[in-house]
Tab-separated table of C-alpha atoms in Angstrom:
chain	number	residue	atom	x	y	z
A	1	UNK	CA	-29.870	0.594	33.777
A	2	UNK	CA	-31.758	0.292	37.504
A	3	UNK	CA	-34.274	2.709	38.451
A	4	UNK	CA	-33.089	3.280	41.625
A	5	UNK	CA	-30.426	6.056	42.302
A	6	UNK	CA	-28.378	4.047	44.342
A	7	UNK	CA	-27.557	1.601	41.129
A	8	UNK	CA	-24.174	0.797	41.676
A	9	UNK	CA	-25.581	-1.200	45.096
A	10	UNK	CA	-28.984	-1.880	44.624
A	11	UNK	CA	-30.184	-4.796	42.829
A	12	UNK	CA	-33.873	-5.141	42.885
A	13	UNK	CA	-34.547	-9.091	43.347
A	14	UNK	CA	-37.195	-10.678	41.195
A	15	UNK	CA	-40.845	-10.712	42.473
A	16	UNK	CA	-40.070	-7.309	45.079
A	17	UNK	CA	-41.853	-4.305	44.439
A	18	UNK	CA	-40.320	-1.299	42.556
A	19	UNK	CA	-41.158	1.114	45.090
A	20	UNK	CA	-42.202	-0.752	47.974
A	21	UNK	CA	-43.409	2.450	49.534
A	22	UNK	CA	-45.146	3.568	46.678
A	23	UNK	CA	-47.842	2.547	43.662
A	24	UNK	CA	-48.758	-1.269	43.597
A	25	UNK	CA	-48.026	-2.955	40.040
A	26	UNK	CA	-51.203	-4.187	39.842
A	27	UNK	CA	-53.064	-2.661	42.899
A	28	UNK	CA	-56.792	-4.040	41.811
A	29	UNK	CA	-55.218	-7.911	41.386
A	30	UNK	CA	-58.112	-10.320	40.514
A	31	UNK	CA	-60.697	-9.475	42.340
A	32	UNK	CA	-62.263	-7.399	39.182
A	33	UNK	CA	-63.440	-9.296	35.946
A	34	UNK	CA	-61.229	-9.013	33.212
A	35	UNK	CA	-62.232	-6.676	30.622
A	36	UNK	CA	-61.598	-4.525	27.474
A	37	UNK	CA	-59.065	-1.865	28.627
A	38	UNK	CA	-58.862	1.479	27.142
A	39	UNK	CA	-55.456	1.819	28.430
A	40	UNK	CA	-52.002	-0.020	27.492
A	41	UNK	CA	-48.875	0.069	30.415
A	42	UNK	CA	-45.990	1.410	29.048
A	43	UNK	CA	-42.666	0.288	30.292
A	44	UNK	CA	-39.579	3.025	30.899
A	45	UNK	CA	-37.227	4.107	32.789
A	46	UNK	CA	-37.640	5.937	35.989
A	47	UNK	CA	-35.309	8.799	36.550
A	48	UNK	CA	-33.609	9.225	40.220
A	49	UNK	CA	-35.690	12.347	40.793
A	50	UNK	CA	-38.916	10.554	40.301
A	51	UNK	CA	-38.322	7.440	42.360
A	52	UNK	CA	-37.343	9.569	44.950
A	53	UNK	CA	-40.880	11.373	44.699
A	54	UNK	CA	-42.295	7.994	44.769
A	55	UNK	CA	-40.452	7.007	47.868
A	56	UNK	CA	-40.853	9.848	49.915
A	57	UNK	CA	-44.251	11.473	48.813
A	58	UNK	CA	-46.464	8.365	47.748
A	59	UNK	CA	-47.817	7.761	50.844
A	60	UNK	CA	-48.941	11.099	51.557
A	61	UNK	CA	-50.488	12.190	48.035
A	62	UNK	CA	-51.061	8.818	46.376
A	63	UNK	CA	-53.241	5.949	46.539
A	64	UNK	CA	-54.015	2.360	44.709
A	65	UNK	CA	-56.970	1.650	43.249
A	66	UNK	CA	-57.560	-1.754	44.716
A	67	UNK	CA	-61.645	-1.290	44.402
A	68	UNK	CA	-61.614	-2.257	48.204
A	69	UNK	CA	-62.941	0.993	49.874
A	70	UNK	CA	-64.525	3.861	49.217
A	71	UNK	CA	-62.904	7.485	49.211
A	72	UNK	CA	-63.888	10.368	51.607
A	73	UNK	CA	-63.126	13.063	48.498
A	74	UNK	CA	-63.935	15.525	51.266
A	75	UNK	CA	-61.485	14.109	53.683
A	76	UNK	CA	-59.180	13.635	51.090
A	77	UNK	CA	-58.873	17.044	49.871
A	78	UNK	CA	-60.609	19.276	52.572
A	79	UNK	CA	-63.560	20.160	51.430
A	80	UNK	CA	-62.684	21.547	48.042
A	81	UNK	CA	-64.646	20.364	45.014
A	82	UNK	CA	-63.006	18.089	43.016
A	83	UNK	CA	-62.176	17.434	39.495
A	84	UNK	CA	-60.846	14.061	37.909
A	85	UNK	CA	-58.088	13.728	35.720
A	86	UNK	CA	-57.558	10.285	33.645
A	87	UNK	CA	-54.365	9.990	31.971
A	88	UNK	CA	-52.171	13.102	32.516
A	89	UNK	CA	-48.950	11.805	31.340
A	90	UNK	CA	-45.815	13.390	32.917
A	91	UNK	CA	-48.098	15.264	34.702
A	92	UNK	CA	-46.646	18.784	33.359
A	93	UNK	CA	-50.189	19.975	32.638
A	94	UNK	CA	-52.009	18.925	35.434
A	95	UNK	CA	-49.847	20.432	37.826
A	96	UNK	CA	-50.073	23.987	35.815
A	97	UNK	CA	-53.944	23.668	36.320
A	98	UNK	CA	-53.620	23.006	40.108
A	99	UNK	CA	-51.112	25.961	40.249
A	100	UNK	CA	-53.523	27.719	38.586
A	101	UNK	CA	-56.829	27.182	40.340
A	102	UNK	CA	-55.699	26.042	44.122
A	103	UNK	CA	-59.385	26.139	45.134
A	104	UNK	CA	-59.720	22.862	43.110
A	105	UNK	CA	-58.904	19.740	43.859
A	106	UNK	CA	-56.759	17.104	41.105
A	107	UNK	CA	-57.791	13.902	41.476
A	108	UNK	CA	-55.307	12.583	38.930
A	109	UNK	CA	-55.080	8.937	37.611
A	110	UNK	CA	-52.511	7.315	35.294
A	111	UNK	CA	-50.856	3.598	35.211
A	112	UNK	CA	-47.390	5.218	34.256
A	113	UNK	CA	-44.772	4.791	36.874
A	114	UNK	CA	-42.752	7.670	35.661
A	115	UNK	CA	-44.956	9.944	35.662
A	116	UNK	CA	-46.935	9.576	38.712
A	117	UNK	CA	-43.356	10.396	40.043
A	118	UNK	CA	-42.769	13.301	37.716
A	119	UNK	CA	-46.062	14.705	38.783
A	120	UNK	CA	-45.296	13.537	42.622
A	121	UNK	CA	-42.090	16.130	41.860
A	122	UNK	CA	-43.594	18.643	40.014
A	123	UNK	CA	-46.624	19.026	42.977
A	124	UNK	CA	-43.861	18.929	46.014
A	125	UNK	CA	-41.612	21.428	44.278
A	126	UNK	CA	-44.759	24.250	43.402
A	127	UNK	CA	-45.790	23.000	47.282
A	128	UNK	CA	-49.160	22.054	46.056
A	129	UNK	CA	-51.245	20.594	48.242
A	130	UNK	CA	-54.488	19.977	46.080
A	131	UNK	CA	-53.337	17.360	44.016
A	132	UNK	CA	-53.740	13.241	44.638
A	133	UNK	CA	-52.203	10.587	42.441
A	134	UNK	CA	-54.034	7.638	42.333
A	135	UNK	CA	-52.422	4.298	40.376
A	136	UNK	CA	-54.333	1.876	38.458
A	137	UNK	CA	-58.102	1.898	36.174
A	138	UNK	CA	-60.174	4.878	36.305
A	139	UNK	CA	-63.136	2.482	35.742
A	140	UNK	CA	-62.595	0.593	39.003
A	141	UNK	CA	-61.718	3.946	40.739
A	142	UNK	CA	-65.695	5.129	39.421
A	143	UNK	CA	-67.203	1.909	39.614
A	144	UNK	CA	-66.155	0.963	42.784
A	145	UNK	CA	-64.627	4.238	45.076
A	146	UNK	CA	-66.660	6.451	44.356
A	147	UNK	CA	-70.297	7.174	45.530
A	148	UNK	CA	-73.028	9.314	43.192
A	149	UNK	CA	-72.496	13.271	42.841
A	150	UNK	CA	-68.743	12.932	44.057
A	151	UNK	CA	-66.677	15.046	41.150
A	152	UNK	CA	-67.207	18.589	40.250
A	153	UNK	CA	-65.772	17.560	37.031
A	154	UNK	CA	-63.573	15.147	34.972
A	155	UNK	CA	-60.884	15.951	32.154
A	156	UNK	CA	-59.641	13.037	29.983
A	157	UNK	CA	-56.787	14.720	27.860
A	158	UNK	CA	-55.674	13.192	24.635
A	159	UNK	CA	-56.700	9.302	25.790
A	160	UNK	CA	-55.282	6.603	23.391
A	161	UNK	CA	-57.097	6.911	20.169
A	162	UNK	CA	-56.668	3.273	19.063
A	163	UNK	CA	-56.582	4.256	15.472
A	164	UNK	CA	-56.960	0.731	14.180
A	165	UNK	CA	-60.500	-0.021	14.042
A	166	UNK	CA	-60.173	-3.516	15.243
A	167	UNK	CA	-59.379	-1.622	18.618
A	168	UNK	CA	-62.120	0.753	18.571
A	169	UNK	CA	-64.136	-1.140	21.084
A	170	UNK	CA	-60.830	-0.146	23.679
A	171	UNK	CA	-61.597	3.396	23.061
A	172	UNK	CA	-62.533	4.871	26.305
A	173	UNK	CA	-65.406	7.789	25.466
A	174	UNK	CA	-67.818	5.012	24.710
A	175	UNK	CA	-71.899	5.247	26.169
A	176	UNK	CA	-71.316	2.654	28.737
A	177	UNK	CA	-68.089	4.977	30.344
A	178	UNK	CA	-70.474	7.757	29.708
A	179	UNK	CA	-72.634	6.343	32.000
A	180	UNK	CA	-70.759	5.277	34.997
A	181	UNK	CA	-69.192	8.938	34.496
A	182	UNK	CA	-72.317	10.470	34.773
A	183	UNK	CA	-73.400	8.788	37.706
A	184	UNK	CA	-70.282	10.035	39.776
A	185	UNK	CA	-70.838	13.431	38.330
A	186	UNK	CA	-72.992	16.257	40.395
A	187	UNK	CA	-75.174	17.881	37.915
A	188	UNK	CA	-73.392	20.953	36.375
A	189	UNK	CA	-70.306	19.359	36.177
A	190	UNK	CA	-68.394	19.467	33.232
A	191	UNK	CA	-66.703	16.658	31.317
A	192	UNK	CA	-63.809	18.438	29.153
A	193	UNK	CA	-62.537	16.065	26.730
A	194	UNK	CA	-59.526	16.789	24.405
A	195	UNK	CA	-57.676	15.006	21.464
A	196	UNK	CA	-55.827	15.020	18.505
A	197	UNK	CA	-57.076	12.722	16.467
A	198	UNK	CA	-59.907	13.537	14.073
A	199	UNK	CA	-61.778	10.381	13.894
A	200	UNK	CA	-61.759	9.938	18.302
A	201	UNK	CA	-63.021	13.402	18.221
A	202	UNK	CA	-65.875	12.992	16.006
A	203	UNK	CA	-66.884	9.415	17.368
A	204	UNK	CA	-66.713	11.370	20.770
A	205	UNK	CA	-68.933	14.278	19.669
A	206	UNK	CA	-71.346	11.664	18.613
A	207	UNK	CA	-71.497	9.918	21.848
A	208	UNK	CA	-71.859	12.740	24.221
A	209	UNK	CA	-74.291	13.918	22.184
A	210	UNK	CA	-76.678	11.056	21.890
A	211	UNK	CA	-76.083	10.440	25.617
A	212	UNK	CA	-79.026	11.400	28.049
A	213	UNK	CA	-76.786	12.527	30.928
A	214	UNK	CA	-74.857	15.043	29.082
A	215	UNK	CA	-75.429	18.243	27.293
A	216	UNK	CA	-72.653	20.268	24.709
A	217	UNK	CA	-72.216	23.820	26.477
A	218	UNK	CA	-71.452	24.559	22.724
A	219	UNK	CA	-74.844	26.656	20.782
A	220	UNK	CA	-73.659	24.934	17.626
A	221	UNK	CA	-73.345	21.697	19.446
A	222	UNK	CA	-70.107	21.185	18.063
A	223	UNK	CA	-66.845	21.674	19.251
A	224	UNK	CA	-65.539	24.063	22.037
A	225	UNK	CA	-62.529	26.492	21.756
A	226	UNK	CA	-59.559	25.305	23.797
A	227	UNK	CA	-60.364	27.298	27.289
A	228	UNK	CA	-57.930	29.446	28.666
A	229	UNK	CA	-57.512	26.833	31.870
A	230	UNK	CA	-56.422	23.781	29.752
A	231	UNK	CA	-52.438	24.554	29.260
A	232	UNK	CA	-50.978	23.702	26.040
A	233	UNK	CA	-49.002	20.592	26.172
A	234	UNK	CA	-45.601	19.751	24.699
A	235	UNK	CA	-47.316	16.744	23.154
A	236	UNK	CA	-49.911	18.914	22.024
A	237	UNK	CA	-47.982	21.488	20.241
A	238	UNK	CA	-45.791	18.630	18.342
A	239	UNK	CA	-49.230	17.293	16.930
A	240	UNK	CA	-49.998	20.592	15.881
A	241	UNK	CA	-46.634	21.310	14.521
A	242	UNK	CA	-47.588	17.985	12.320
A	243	UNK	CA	-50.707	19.511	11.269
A	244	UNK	CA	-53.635	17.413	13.499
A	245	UNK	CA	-55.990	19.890	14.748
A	246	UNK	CA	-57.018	18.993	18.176
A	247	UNK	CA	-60.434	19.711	19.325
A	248	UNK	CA	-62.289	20.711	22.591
A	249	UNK	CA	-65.268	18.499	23.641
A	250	UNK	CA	-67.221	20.683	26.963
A	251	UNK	CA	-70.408	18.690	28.043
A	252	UNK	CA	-72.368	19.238	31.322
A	253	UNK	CA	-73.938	16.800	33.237
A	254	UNK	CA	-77.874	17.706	33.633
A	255	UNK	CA	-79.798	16.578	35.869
A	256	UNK	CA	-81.486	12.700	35.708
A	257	UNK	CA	-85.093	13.428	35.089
């Protein structure tokens, strides 16, 4: 079945663009080294609704990250302090969060076609107007977009755990993300991590701890109660309806010495 809701006419010729108004397939191309990535592209269907978000709103709330400039977060979201979101899925949470707090801005980032429409939807219909969607690696978007002190925070919800441990090393709460997340983060800021799977959540506790540029807002340095701003996601409540207890990771940057 076509993505496009005009199916019965529209047949999408190889080598043209999905959305040619809208996210790039591969916006960064080659002018990045390959490397390890933490994330996997998933291919599936887009719904009428959401390439119609795509179409209309993606060149008003989204960008590419082609690593080729650097963002103006002020300009971008007019002057509110901003917090970045990697991986948010279909976007249902993330959108109850900017609902929630309109004084902060979403910088959210995904590679999933579908739902940087469903999100693009979800935002429109609310009439939000503090949420971006930007397409394409959250490393080159740090690395290479953003200057120092730039986010107010960062929230990377349920990432891919890579269970197998031959794909640990594609985890992405590793000390070398920690880093480069650290250096885009004003001191203060808070990196909220969340996930269901036991083993991530331990490796990730011992990461953040070790790591210089971070410190647990926990007493016990251990893990944090689920706060009251992070929604609780259809995925999340199946994994707990299974039985995986999902844990809370809330470290702020300090200060470099």
């Amino acid at each position: 079945m076509s993505e496009f809701p005009d199916t019965a006419v529209h047949r999408r010729p190889k080598g043209e663009p999905r959305f040619p108004e809208g996210p790039a397939p591969d916006p960064a191309g080659s002018h990045f080294e390959r490397r390890i990535r933490s994330f996997q592209p998933r291919r599936s269907r887009v719904t009428p609704g959401q390439a119609d978000a795509l179409t209309r709103l993606w060149g008003t709330w989204g960008l590419d990250i082609d690593g080729q400039r650097r963002l103006d977060l002020g300009a971008l979201f007019d002057g509110l302090p901003v917090v970045l979101e990697i991986g948010f899925g279909m976007g249902e949470a993330t959108a109850r969060m900017a609902a929630d707090d309109p004084s902060t801005g979403i910088l959210a980032v995904d590679v999933h076609t579908p739902g940087q429409g469903n999100l693009l939807g979800l935002a429109d219909r609310a009439g939000l107007t503090n949420v971006r969607v930007a397409n394409g690696d959250a490393i080159i978007l740090l690395r290479e977009m953003l200057p120092e002190d730039a986010l107010d925070g960062m929230r990377v919800y349920f990432p891919d755990p890579w269970p197998k441990k031959r794909h640990h090393k594609r985890r992405l709460i590793q000390p070398e993300f920690l880093s480069l997340a650290a250096s885009r983060m004003r001191p203060g800021a808070v990196l909220h991590c969340a996930t269901d799977w036991e083993p991530y959540a331990e490796q990730m506790l011992e990461v953040l701890t070790a790591h210089p540029g971070f410190a647990n807002t926990q007493p016990d340095g251990g893990y944090a109660p689920r706060p009251a701003f992070r929604p609780l996601t259809r995925f999340e409540g199946q994994g707990l309806d299974k039985g995986h207890p999902v844990h809370d990771l809330l470290f702020t940057r300090v200060p470099s010495a």
